Short mmCIF file of C-alpha atoms in Angstrom, two decimals:
data_model
loop_
_atom_site.label_atom_id
_atom_site.label_comp_id
_atom_site.label_asym_id
_atom_site.label_seq_id
_atom_site.Cartn_x
_atom_site.Cartn_y
_atom_site.Cartn_z
CA MET A 265 0.00 0.00 0.00
CA ARG A 266 1.13 3.52 -0.76
CA SER A 267 0.98 4.66 2.87
CA GLU A 268 3.38 1.86 3.79
CA LEU A 269 6.03 3.39 1.51
CA HIS A 270 5.81 6.58 3.59
CA LEU A 271 5.97 4.53 6.79
CA PHE A 272 9.11 2.59 5.87
CA ALA A 273 10.81 5.62 4.36
CA TYR A 274 10.22 7.47 7.64
CA LEU A 275 11.59 4.57 9.71
CA ALA A 276 14.62 4.53 7.40
CA CYS A 277 15.08 8.27 7.99
CA LEU A 278 14.94 7.69 11.78
CA LEU A 279 17.56 4.93 11.51
CA PHE A 280 19.67 7.35 9.45
CA LEU A 281 19.59 9.70 12.45
CA TYR A 282 20.37 6.75 14.77
CA GLU A 283 23.52 6.25 12.70
CA GLY A 284 24.57 9.80 13.55
CA HIS A 285 23.65 11.61 10.32
CA ALA A 286 21.98 15.00 10.25
CA VAL A 287 18.30 15.16 9.30
CA SER A 288 19.11 17.66 6.55
CA ASP A 289 21.23 14.98 4.83
CA TRP A 290 18.11 12.90 4.26
CA THR A 291 17.20 15.65 1.74
CA TYR A 292 13.45 15.33 1.92
CA SER A 293 11.12 16.02 4.81
CA PHE A 294 8.08 14.41 6.40
CA VAL A 295 4.97 15.71 8.06
CA GLY A 296 2.97 13.87 10.70
CA THR A 297 -0.77 13.56 10.09
CA ASP A 298 -3.34 13.82 12.85
CA LEU A 299 -3.69 10.03 12.67
CA GLY A 300 -0.10 9.76 13.84
CA THR A 301 1.33 8.55 10.53
CA PRO A 302 4.19 10.02 8.47
CA PHE A 303 3.78 11.49 5.01
CA SER A 304 6.27 13.01 2.60
CA ALA A 305 5.08 15.19 -0.29
CA SER A 306 8.42 14.65 -2.08
CA LEU A 307 8.08 10.89 -1.79
CA GLU A 308 4.49 11.08 -3.01
CA GLN A 309 5.60 13.09 -6.03
CA SER A 310 8.35 10.54 -6.74
CA ILE A 311 5.87 7.68 -6.58
CA GLU A 312 3.69 9.49 -9.15
CA ASP A 313 6.73 10.14 -11.37
CA LEU A 314 7.79 6.49 -11.18
CA LEU A 315 4.25 5.31 -11.97
CA ARG A 316 4.22 7.56 -15.04
CA ALA A 317 7.62 6.23 -16.06
CA SER A 318 6.34 2.62 -15.63
CA MET A 319 9.03 1.91 -13.05
CA LEU A 320 6.17 1.19 -10.64
CA ARG A 321 2.71 -0.11 -11.46
CA ARG A 322 -0.59 -0.16 -9.64
CA SER A 323 -1.95 -3.57 -8.67
CA ASP A 324 -5.35 -3.56 -6.95
CA ASP A 325 -4.79 -1.62 -3.77
CA SER A 326 -1.03 -1.79 -3.83
CA ILE A 327 1.97 -0.67 -5.83
CA GLU A 328 4.46 -3.07 -7.39
CA ILE A 329 7.87 -2.55 -8.87
CA SER A 330 8.14 -3.34 -12.59
CA GLU A 331 10.99 -5.18 -14.25
CA GLY A 332 12.35 -1.87 -15.53
CA GLY A 333 12.03 -0.38 -12.05
CA PHE A 334 13.91 -3.31 -10.56
CA LYS A 335 16.77 -2.86 -13.04
CA ALA A 336 17.01 0.83 -12.24
CA LEU A 337 16.87 0.09 -8.51
CA SER A 338 19.72 -2.41 -8.82
CA GLU A 339 21.85 0.13 -10.66
CA PHE A 340 21.17 2.97 -8.22
CA SER A 341 21.64 0.70 -5.20
CA SER A 342 25.14 -0.23 -6.30
CA LEU A 343 26.29 3.41 -6.38
CA ARG A 344 28.52 4.36 -3.49
CA ILE A 345 26.64 7.62 -3.00
CA PHE A 346 23.56 5.64 -1.92
CA GLU A 347 25.39 3.16 0.31
CA ASP A 348 24.18 4.68 3.59
CA ARG A 349 20.65 5.02 2.26
CA VAL A 350 20.48 1.38 1.16
CA THR A 351 21.67 0.26 4.61
CA VAL A 352 18.95 2.16 6.47
CA LEU A 353 16.24 1.16 4.00
CA GLU A 354 17.21 -2.50 4.41
CA ALA A 355 17.15 -2.14 8.19
CA SER A 356 13.77 -0.44 7.99
CA THR A 357 12.15 -3.10 5.80
CA ALA A 358 13.75 -5.91 7.84
CA SER A 359 11.19 -5.08 10.51
CA ALA A 360 8.35 -5.81 8.07
CA ILE A 361 9.88 -9.15 7.14
CA TYR A 362 10.41 -10.25 10.73
CA TYR A 363 7.23 -8.76 12.24
CA SER A 364 4.42 -7.47 10.01
CA THR A 365 3.63 -4.10 8.51
CA GLY A 366 0.78 -3.68 11.04
CA ILE A 367 3.17 -4.12 13.97
CA VAL A 368 5.61 -1.60 12.50
CA ARG A 369 2.81 0.95 11.98
CA GLU A 370 1.57 0.51 15.57
CA ALA A 371 5.10 0.71 16.93
CA LEU A 372 5.96 3.90 15.06
CA MET A 373 2.90 5.64 16.46
CA LEU A 374 4.89 5.81 19.69
CA GLU A 375 7.90 7.37 17.98
CA PRO A 376 8.18 10.59 20.01
CA ASP A 377 7.85 13.11 17.18
CA LEU A 378 4.87 11.37 15.57
CA GLN A 379 3.30 11.09 19.00
CA ARG A 380 3.85 14.81 19.58
CA VAL A 381 2.09 15.69 16.33
CA LYS A 382 -0.81 13.37 17.10
CA THR A 383 -1.22 14.90 20.55
CA VAL A 384 -1.11 18.47 19.27
CA GLY A 385 -3.39 17.64 16.33
CA GLY A 386 -3.36 18.75 12.70
CA THR A 387 -0.57 18.18 10.20
CA ARG A 388 2.87 19.32 11.31
CA ASN A 389 6.47 19.04 10.24
CA LEU A 390 8.44 16.18 11.72
CA LEU A 391 12.03 16.09 12.98
CA GLU A 392 12.48 19.83 13.19
CA SER A 393 15.24 21.11 15.42
CA GLY A 394 14.06 21.34 19.00
CA SER A 395 11.56 18.49 18.68
CA THR A 396 13.93 15.56 18.46
CA ASP A 397 15.33 15.38 22.03
CA PRO A 398 12.89 12.63 23.14
CA LEU A 399 13.79 10.63 20.01
CA TYR A 400 17.50 10.82 20.79
CA GLU A 401 16.70 9.81 24.38
CA GLN A 402 15.16 6.59 23.03
CA PHE A 403 18.17 6.08 20.78
CA GLY A 404 20.36 6.48 23.89
CA VAL A 405 18.47 3.62 25.57
CA LEU A 406 18.97 1.45 22.49
CA LYS A 407 22.65 2.28 22.08
CA SER A 408 23.46 1.54 25.69
CA ALA A 409 21.66 -1.83 25.43
CA LEU A 410 23.35 -2.71 22.13
CA PRO A 411 26.87 -1.30 22.40
CA GLU A 412 28.46 -3.92 20.13
CA SER A 413 25.89 -4.01 17.36
CA LYS A 414 27.22 -3.22 13.89
CA ASP A 415 24.31 -4.52 11.85
CA LEU A 416 21.64 -1.81 11.84
CA ARG A 417 18.89 -4.43 11.47
CA VAL A 418 19.50 -5.42 15.11
CA PRO A 419 18.56 -2.05 16.71
CA SER A 420 15.79 -1.67 14.14
CA LEU A 421 14.10 -4.94 15.19
CA VAL A 422 14.69 -4.36 18.90
CA TRP A 423 13.31 -0.81 18.76
CA VAL A 424 10.18 -1.78 16.82
CA SER A 425 9.46 -4.61 19.26
CA ALA A 426 10.01 -2.34 22.28
CA LEU A 427 7.73 0.37 20.86
CA PHE A 428 5.05 -2.17 20.01
CA SER A 429 5.20 -3.63 23.54
CA ALA A 430 4.89 -0.10 24.95
CA SER A 431 1.94 0.57 22.65
CA THR A 432 0.19 -2.62 23.84
CA GLU A 433 0.88 -1.72 27.47
CA ARG A 434 -0.53 1.75 26.93
CA ALA A 435 -3.65 0.43 25.18
CA PHE A 436 -4.51 -1.85 28.10
CA GLU A 437 -3.45 0.38 30.99
CA MET B 216 1.53 8.84 28.66
CA SER B 217 4.44 11.14 29.51
CA ASN B 218 7.75 10.83 27.70
CA ARG B 219 9.39 9.78 30.98
CA ALA B 220 6.87 6.95 31.46
CA LEU B 221 7.33 5.94 27.84
CA ILE B 222 11.12 5.89 28.18
CA ASP B 223 10.78 3.65 31.26
CA ILE B 224 8.54 1.21 29.37
CA ILE B 225 10.90 1.23 26.41
CA LYS B 226 13.91 0.65 28.66
CA ASP B 227 12.12 -2.31 30.18
CA ALA B 228 11.09 -3.66 26.77
CA VAL B 229 14.62 -3.23 25.35
CA GLU B 230 16.05 -5.06 28.37
CA LYS B 231 13.64 -7.94 27.81
CA GLU B 232 14.46 -8.01 24.11
CA THR B 233 18.18 -8.03 24.72
CA ALA B 234 17.82 -10.70 27.44
CA SER B 235 15.99 -13.06 25.08
CA GLY B 236 18.51 -11.80 22.56
CA LEU B 237 17.88 -13.63 19.28
CA GLN B 238 19.22 -10.85 17.09
CA ILE B 239 22.12 -10.12 19.44
CA ALA B 240 23.12 -13.79 19.61
CA LEU B 241 22.87 -14.09 15.84
CA GLU B 242 25.06 -11.08 15.21
CA SER B 243 27.52 -12.07 17.88
CA HIS B 244 27.98 -15.65 16.56
CA PHE B 245 27.50 -15.24 12.85
CA GLY B 246 27.82 -11.49 12.12
CA SER B 247 25.66 -10.02 9.39
CA GLU B 248 25.35 -13.44 7.74
CA GLY B 249 23.28 -14.47 10.76
CA MET B 250 20.89 -11.57 10.25
CA ASP B 251 20.72 -12.39 6.52
CA SER B 252 19.64 -15.92 7.47
CA LEU B 253 17.02 -14.56 9.85
CA MET B 254 15.55 -12.44 7.06
CA ARG B 255 15.59 -15.36 4.61
CA LEU B 256 14.02 -17.69 7.16
CA SER B 257 11.37 -15.15 8.30
CA ALA B 258 10.34 -14.53 4.70
CA PHE B 259 10.11 -18.29 4.10
CA LEU B 260 7.97 -18.82 7.21
CA ARG B 261 5.58 -15.99 6.37
CA GLN B 262 5.34 -16.29 2.61
CA THR B 263 5.70 -20.02 2.06
CA LEU B 264 5.49 -22.34 5.06
CA TYR B 265 2.51 -20.82 6.87
CA MET B 266 0.73 -19.94 3.64
CA ASP B 267 0.44 -23.67 2.95
CA ILE B 268 0.53 -25.21 6.42
CA ASP B 269 -1.98 -24.19 9.07
CA PRO B 270 -0.34 -24.58 12.51
CA HIS B 271 -3.69 -25.90 13.84
CA PHE B 272 -2.72 -29.15 12.14
CA VAL B 273 0.69 -29.40 13.77
CA THR B 274 0.60 -31.76 16.73
CA GLY B 275 4.34 -32.34 16.96
CA ALA B 276 7.04 -30.10 15.55
CA ILE B 277 8.16 -28.37 12.39
CA THR B 278 11.90 -27.73 12.16
CA VAL B 279 13.51 -25.54 9.52
CA VAL B 280 17.28 -25.49 9.09
CA CYS B 281 18.67 -22.45 7.31
CA PRO B 282 22.41 -22.88 6.65
CA LEU B 283 24.43 -19.69 6.55
CA LYS B 284 26.43 -20.86 3.54
CA ALA B 285 25.63 -23.24 0.68
CA ARG B 286 26.47 -26.82 1.57
CA PRO B 287 25.99 -30.29 0.05
CA VAL B 288 22.36 -31.01 -0.63
CA ARG B 289 20.61 -33.62 1.53
CA GLY B 290 17.03 -34.87 1.68
CA THR B 291 14.40 -34.67 -1.02
CA SER B 292 13.83 -31.55 -3.08
CA ILE B 293 10.42 -29.93 -2.55
CA VAL B 294 8.88 -27.62 -5.13
CA SER B 295 5.72 -26.81 -3.18
CA LEU B 296 4.47 -27.36 0.36
CA LYS B 297 0.85 -27.53 -0.80
CA ALA B 298 0.92 -31.32 -0.42
CA PHE B 299 1.07 -30.80 3.36
CA ALA B 300 -1.98 -28.51 3.47
CA GLY B 301 -4.79 -29.87 5.64
CA GLN B 302 -2.72 -32.82 6.85
CA GLN B 303 -1.90 -33.49 10.47
CA ILE B 304 1.80 -32.93 10.96
CA GLN B 305 3.70 -34.82 13.63
CA ASN B 306 7.21 -34.23 12.47
CA LEU B 307 8.37 -32.21 9.49
CA ALA B 308 11.92 -31.03 8.97
CA LEU B 309 12.98 -28.79 6.09
CA GLU B 310 16.23 -27.27 4.96
CA ILE B 311 16.40 -24.04 2.97
CA GLN B 312 19.60 -23.58 1.05
CA PRO B 313 20.86 -20.00 0.54
CA THR B 314 19.70 -20.39 -3.08
CA GLY B 315 16.11 -20.63 -1.77
CA HIS B 316 15.71 -24.31 -2.70
CA VAL B 317 13.81 -26.32 -0.10
CA PHE B 318 14.53 -29.93 0.89
CA ASP B 319 12.58 -32.34 3.07
CA ILE B 320 15.04 -33.71 5.64
CA SER B 321 12.42 -35.32 7.92
CA ASP B 322 13.90 -38.78 7.43
CA ILE B 323 17.47 -37.68 8.06
CA GLY B 324 18.57 -37.88 11.66
CA PHE B 325 20.12 -34.62 12.83
CA ASP B 326 20.92 -32.90 16.07
CA ILE B 327 19.54 -29.36 16.47
CA THR B 328 22.43 -28.30 18.72
CA GLU B 329 25.00 -29.40 16.17
CA GLU B 330 23.04 -27.93 13.23
CA SER B 331 22.75 -24.58 14.97
CA LYS B 332 26.53 -24.14 14.97
CA THR B 333 26.53 -23.57 11.23
CA ALA B 334 22.88 -22.75 10.54
CA LEU B 335 20.00 -20.80 11.99
CA VAL B 336 17.44 -23.37 13.13
CA TYR B 337 13.75 -22.65 13.70
CA ARG B 338 11.40 -25.00 15.52
CA TYR B 339 7.64 -24.71 15.89
CA THR B 340 5.71 -26.64 18.50
CA PRO B 341 2.10 -25.62 19.25
CA PHE B 342 2.01 -21.99 20.39
CA LEU B 343 5.81 -21.73 20.55
CA ASP B 344 8.32 -20.34 18.04
CA GLU B 345 11.94 -21.02 18.88
CA PHE B 346 15.22 -20.31 17.15
CA PHE B 347 18.46 -22.10 17.94
CA VAL B 348 21.75 -20.23 17.69
CA ASN B 349 24.97 -22.03 18.49
CA GLY B 350 23.13 -24.58 20.63
CA GLU B 351 21.07 -22.06 22.58
CA SER B 352 17.28 -21.85 22.35
CA LYS B 353 15.81 -18.37 21.83
CA GLN B 354 12.06 -18.26 22.29
CA VAL B 355 10.11 -15.68 20.32
CA LYS B 356 7.79 -13.46 22.30
CA SER B 357 4.31 -13.48 20.78
CA LEU B 358 3.18 -10.00 19.79
CA CYS B 359 -0.27 -11.29 18.86
CA PRO B 360 -1.76 -13.12 21.87
CA GLY B 361 -3.56 -16.22 20.69
CA ALA B 362 -1.67 -16.60 17.42
CA ARG B 363 -0.21 -20.08 17.23
CA SER B 364 2.93 -18.69 15.66
CA GLN B 365 4.33 -15.18 15.40
CA PHE B 366 4.95 -15.92 11.72
CA CYS B 367 1.64 -17.41 10.71
CA GLY B 368 -1.37 -15.67 9.34
CA PRO B 369 -1.33 -13.43 6.32
CA THR B 370 -1.44 -9.68 6.51
CA PHE B 371 -4.92 -8.56 5.48
CA PHE B 372 -5.58 -5.75 3.05
CA ASP B 373 -9.31 -5.89 3.66
CA LEU B 374 -11.14 -5.45 6.98
CA GLU B 375 -13.83 -8.01 6.17
CA ASP B 376 -11.22 -10.70 5.48
CA ALA B 377 -9.53 -9.84 8.78
CA LEU B 378 -12.81 -10.08 10.71
CA THR B 379 -13.58 -13.46 9.13
CA ALA B 380 -10.13 -14.73 10.11
CA TYR B 381 -10.58 -13.44 13.68
CA LYS B 382 -13.94 -15.20 13.91
CA GLN B 383 -12.49 -18.52 12.73
CA GLU B 384 -8.99 -18.46 14.23
CA PHE B 385 -9.46 -16.58 17.49
CA ALA B 386 -13.10 -16.35 18.58
CA TYR B 387 -14.50 -19.81 17.81
CA ASP B 388 -12.02 -21.73 19.97
CA CYS B 389 -11.32 -18.68 22.14
CA SER B 390 -7.62 -19.15 21.44
CA CYS B 391 -6.89 -15.46 22.09
CA GLN B 392 -5.22 -14.99 25.48
CA ILE B 393 -7.04 -11.68 25.93
CA LEU B 394 -10.47 -13.06 25.01
CA LYS B 395 -10.02 -15.97 27.43
CA THR B 396 -10.25 -13.49 30.32
CA ALA B 397 -13.80 -12.50 29.30
CA TRP B 398 -15.12 -15.67 30.99
CA THR B 399 -15.63 -16.47 34.68
CA ASP B 400 -13.75 -19.76 34.32
CA ASN B 401 -12.03 -21.88 31.74
CA ARG B 402 -15.20 -23.82 30.79
CA ARG B 403 -16.45 -20.72 28.88
CA LEU B 404 -20.06 -20.87 30.08
CA TYR B 405 -20.63 -17.46 31.70
CA PHE B 406 -19.02 -14.19 30.75
CA ARG B 407 -17.64 -12.11 33.58
CA PRO B 408 -19.58 -8.88 34.24
CA GLY B 409 -19.00 -6.16 31.65
CA PRO B 410 -16.81 -8.16 29.25
CA GLU B 411 -17.15 -5.73 26.30
CA PHE B 412 -13.83 -4.00 26.89
CA ILE B 413 -12.01 -7.35 26.81
CA MET B 414 -13.67 -8.23 23.50
CA ARG B 415 -12.74 -4.81 22.13
CA ASN B 416 -9.12 -5.20 23.27
CA SER B 417 -8.87 -8.69 21.79
CA LEU B 418 -10.29 -7.69 18.42
CA SER B 419 -8.40 -4.40 18.19
CA GLN B 420 -5.09 -6.10 19.04
CA PHE B 421 -5.71 -8.67 16.31
CA LEU B 422 -6.53 -5.96 13.76
CA LYS B 423 -3.49 -3.89 14.71
CA VAL B 424 -1.20 -6.84 14.05
CA ARG B 425 -2.90 -8.45 11.09
CA LEU B 426 -4.23 -5.52 9.05
CA SER B 427 -1.65 -4.12 6.69
CA GLY B 428 0.29 -0.97 7.51
CA GLY B 429 -2.17 0.97 5.36
CA TYR B 430 -4.73 1.12 8.17
CA GLU B 431 -4.96 2.86 11.50
CA VAL B 432 -6.79 0.90 14.20
CA ARG B 433 -7.98 2.72 17.29
CA PRO B 434 -10.08 1.19 20.04
CA GLU B 435 -12.99 3.26 21.41
CA GLN B 436 -13.02 6.53 19.55
CA ASN B 437 -15.80 8.89 20.53
CA VAL B 438 -18.21 9.50 17.71
CA ASP B 439 -20.30 11.63 19.97
CA GLU B 440 -20.18 12.25 23.66
CA SER B 441 -22.71 9.68 24.74
CA HIS B 442 -22.11 6.87 22.26
CA PRO B 443 -18.56 5.79 21.71
CA VAL B 444 -18.04 3.31 18.89
CA ASP B 445 -15.81 0.41 19.98
CA ILE B 446 -13.16 0.39 17.26
CA LYS B 447 -12.42 2.91 14.54
CA VAL B 448 -10.39 1.77 11.52
CA THR B 449 -9.11 4.38 9.08
CA LYS B 450 -7.68 3.60 5.68
CA LEU B 451 -4.64 5.85 5.42
CA LEU B 452 -4.34 8.33 2.55
CA GLN B 453 -7.91 7.50 1.51
CA PRO B 454 -11.21 9.01 2.70
CA ARG B 455 -12.43 5.73 4.18
CA LEU B 456 -13.49 5.06 7.72
CA MET B 457 -14.82 1.86 9.25
CA LEU B 458 -16.69 1.90 12.55
CA ILE B 459 -16.94 -1.34 14.52
CA GLU B 460 -19.59 -1.74 17.17
CA ILE B 461 -19.31 -4.71 19.53
CA LYS B 462 -22.02 -6.38 21.61
CA TRP B 463 -22.22 -9.72 23.37
CA ILE B 464 -25.07 -12.14 23.96
CA GLY B 465 -25.22 -15.02 26.41
CA GLN B 466 -25.09 -14.90 30.19
CA SER B 467 -22.71 -13.18 32.59
CA TYR B 468 -22.17 -14.15 36.20
CA ASN B 469 -21.30 -11.77 39.01
CA ALA B 470 -19.62 -13.87 41.70
CA GLU B 471 -19.70 -11.11 44.33
CA LYS B 472 -23.46 -10.69 44.07
CA ASP B 473 -24.09 -14.29 42.98
CA THR B 474 -26.32 -13.05 40.16
CA THR B 475 -26.53 -13.87 36.51
CA LEU B 476 -27.50 -11.52 33.71
CA GLY B 477 -28.78 -12.75 30.37
CA HIS B 478 -28.44 -10.89 27.08
CA TRP B 479 -30.37 -12.44 24.22
CA ASP B 480 -31.42 -11.59 20.68
CA SER B 481 -33.19 -8.38 21.70
CA ARG B 482 -29.90 -7.11 23.11
CA ALA B 483 -28.30 -7.74 19.72
CA ASP B 484 -31.11 -5.68 18.21
CA ASP B 485 -29.98 -2.64 20.23
CA GLY B 486 -26.72 -2.38 18.38
CA ILE B 487 -28.31 -1.83 14.98
CA PRO B 488 -29.99 1.56 15.60
CA GLN B 489 -26.95 2.59 17.67
CA LEU B 490 -24.52 1.92 14.84
CA SER B 491 -26.93 3.51 12.34
CA ASN B 492 -26.96 6.64 14.48
CA TYR B 493 -23.17 6.65 14.68
CA LEU B 494 -22.97 6.42 10.89
CA ASP B 495 -25.47 9.27 10.42
CA TRP B 496 -23.65 11.45 12.92
CA ASN B 497 -20.34 10.69 11.31
CA ARG B 498 -21.66 11.54 7.85
CA GLN B 499 -22.85 14.91 9.11
CA GLN B 500 -19.48 15.67 10.71
CA ALA B 501 -17.34 14.44 7.81
CA PRO B 502 -19.43 14.38 4.63
CA THR B 503 -16.45 13.70 2.36
CA ILE B 504 -15.42 10.55 4.22
CA ASN B 505 -16.91 7.22 3.13
CA SER B 506 -17.94 5.48 6.33
CA LEU B 507 -18.94 1.85 6.72
CA GLY B 508 -20.46 0.25 9.82
CA TYR B 509 -19.47 -3.21 11.04
CA TYR B 510 -21.48 -4.84 13.80
CA VAL B 511 -19.74 -7.68 15.64
CA ILE B 512 -21.70 -9.80 18.11
CA PHE B 513 -19.79 -12.18 20.39
CA ASP B 514 -22.16 -15.10 20.89
CA GLY B 515 -21.75 -17.04 24.15
CA ARG B 516 -25.31 -18.37 24.27
CA ARG B 517 -25.72 -21.76 25.96
CA GLN B 518 -28.96 -23.60 26.59
CA GLY B 519 -29.95 -25.08 29.97
CA LEU B 520 -27.15 -23.61 32.08
CA ASN B 521 -27.32 -23.75 35.87
CA LYS B 522 -24.78 -22.94 38.53
CA THR B 523 -24.83 -26.34 40.21
CA ALA B 524 -23.75 -28.60 37.36
CA GLU B 525 -20.14 -28.82 36.22
CA LYS B 526 -20.75 -30.30 32.78
CA PHE B 527 -23.54 -30.11 30.24
CA ALA B 528 -24.79 -32.01 27.23
CA SER B 529 -23.27 -30.99 23.93
CA THR B 530 -26.78 -30.53 22.48
CA ASP B 531 -27.31 -27.74 25.05
CA LEU B 532 -23.85 -26.19 24.84
CA LEU B 533 -23.90 -26.06 21.06
CA HIS B 534 -27.62 -25.37 20.68
CA PHE B 535 -26.98 -21.86 19.40
CA GLU B 536 -23.85 -22.57 17.36
CA LYS B 537 -25.67 -22.46 14.04
CA LYS B 538 -28.67 -20.39 15.15
CA ASP B 539 -28.52 -16.94 13.67
CA ILE B 540 -29.84 -13.99 15.63
CA ALA B 541 -33.48 -13.13 14.97
CA PHE B 542 -33.21 -9.38 14.50
CA THR B 543 -36.55 -7.56 14.72
CA THR B 544 -35.23 -4.55 12.83
CA ASN B 545 -34.06 -4.58 9.24
CA LEU B 546 -32.47 -1.15 9.38
CA HIS B 547 -29.10 -2.70 8.54
CA LYS B 548 -30.53 -4.24 5.37
CA THR B 549 -31.90 -0.96 4.08
CA ARG B 550 -28.64 0.96 4.36
CA ASN B 551 -25.75 0.55 1.97
CA ASP B 552 -23.20 1.66 4.57
CA PHE B 553 -24.06 -1.09 7.08
CA VAL B 554 -22.25 -4.39 6.51
CA GLU B 555 -24.20 -7.59 7.36
CA PRO B 556 -23.77 -8.16 11.15
CA ILE B 557 -21.06 -10.67 12.03
CA ARG B 558 -21.99 -13.18 14.74
CA MET B 559 -18.97 -14.82 16.36
CA PHE B 560 -19.99 -17.94 18.25
CA ILE B 561 -17.51 -18.90 20.96
CA ARG B 562 -17.46 -22.61 21.63
CA PRO B 563 -17.41 -23.84 25.25
CA ALA B 564 -14.17 -25.51 26.35
CA PRO B 565 -13.94 -29.33 26.15
CA GLU B 566 -14.08 -29.59 29.99
CA ALA B 567 -17.65 -28.19 29.94
CA PHE B 568 -19.00 -31.15 27.93
CA GLU B 569 -20.55 -34.24 29.49
CA VAL B 570 -18.97 -37.46 28.32
CA PRO B 571 -21.62 -39.13 26.14
CA LYS B 572 -23.14 -42.25 27.70
CA VAL B 573 -22.43 -45.39 25.70
#
């Protein structure tokens, strides 16, 4: 589903920050909707462009990559300039393979900046300076629990599971 | 929930995760190749194994060996697991080579501890997923209470499909750990007083986990001040909203007061005008949103119950299993935004049944 592309791109962006990069280096921004989900206008525009270029195609309610899209993806993925981006995207989507997309969506609703936007209401920019301290506090918890981890998929899976457990605890409290 | 409280919960959850430590053990013993195997194995479990094999039919164990590196082939090559569908499985062992080829190694004797020194090994026994890394067992915490395996069950892209699966997989046998607490005891004869919130929690938890990431599931959203709907499901990036109203029928027992309360078909009737009103109200507030109403009735009706007997005849316990509710209103049939009500009969537990006389 299209909204899942926004979800996993946002998780990838968060993992990019976890790796110590600056948010501005991600090069496109996200807003949080009042439902507590991320959305990027740039990503949405790119999806439309790729659909028009037949790199992606619509299939029922979802979007699939075409053979041409897959070839282009393979070429771009091998470029050194995208190395960091491929790593965080793989770590982000690993959570969907190990858990399920529903679990990842529920977990991310407790990501501090998305939660802030949902509490305040309306549509607001995410990851602006001054709003990310609680996020880095969570990253601090993760880093101190996983000091040796070099594979970004490990903190990604542990964080999603922890957020989902917190979300379940909150729902039943 | 304050950020401080959230951080404390997350700290606790991270500690538990790192203590059970599957990913950490994998990385520590096998490096990134271990995580690659976990991804390959997880995808196989979700997209192949549990698409063809329903864990309800597994009485023994399924073992899957996922070598980190290609190694000499053993066992019999398998093209499809469809041959195992619907069959009772006592012992099935598979090996997935890094190429993705699957082999049946059930007839080859192997030792899990030894295998797990060079492969990631998964074992399923009823209601338990386990991985073995370098001889150590790592149990997988279930994020969906009641699911037989964390990896089974497809992700649903349609709410009606998800509700049907919940009815069949979770409600009928009351396999959901949350739903089990709606009853006064494990025979499943009387609900405890006010069980609606337990039913709502059980269903909403299932939907959160099993509906695709394209939905938002929220329990008990207020449609208006006096009539909260039980679960609100929003399709993201689309103007679609689904309102789920939950009711129960059957009897509840209040142990403190030693009183029972019966809710029968007329109680089920009440939900129809209520949900219709919610839909009307919602349409006034958000005219551009397409709203659909889903009415779910948990059916715990039993015939001939009394508090003195321990066990009852199956003809009484299952009297209502196939008896639809006789609604006296047809409001739901005249609206095109009201989906046909979904009755979810919950079967009594085996210990509630009298042994038939020979």
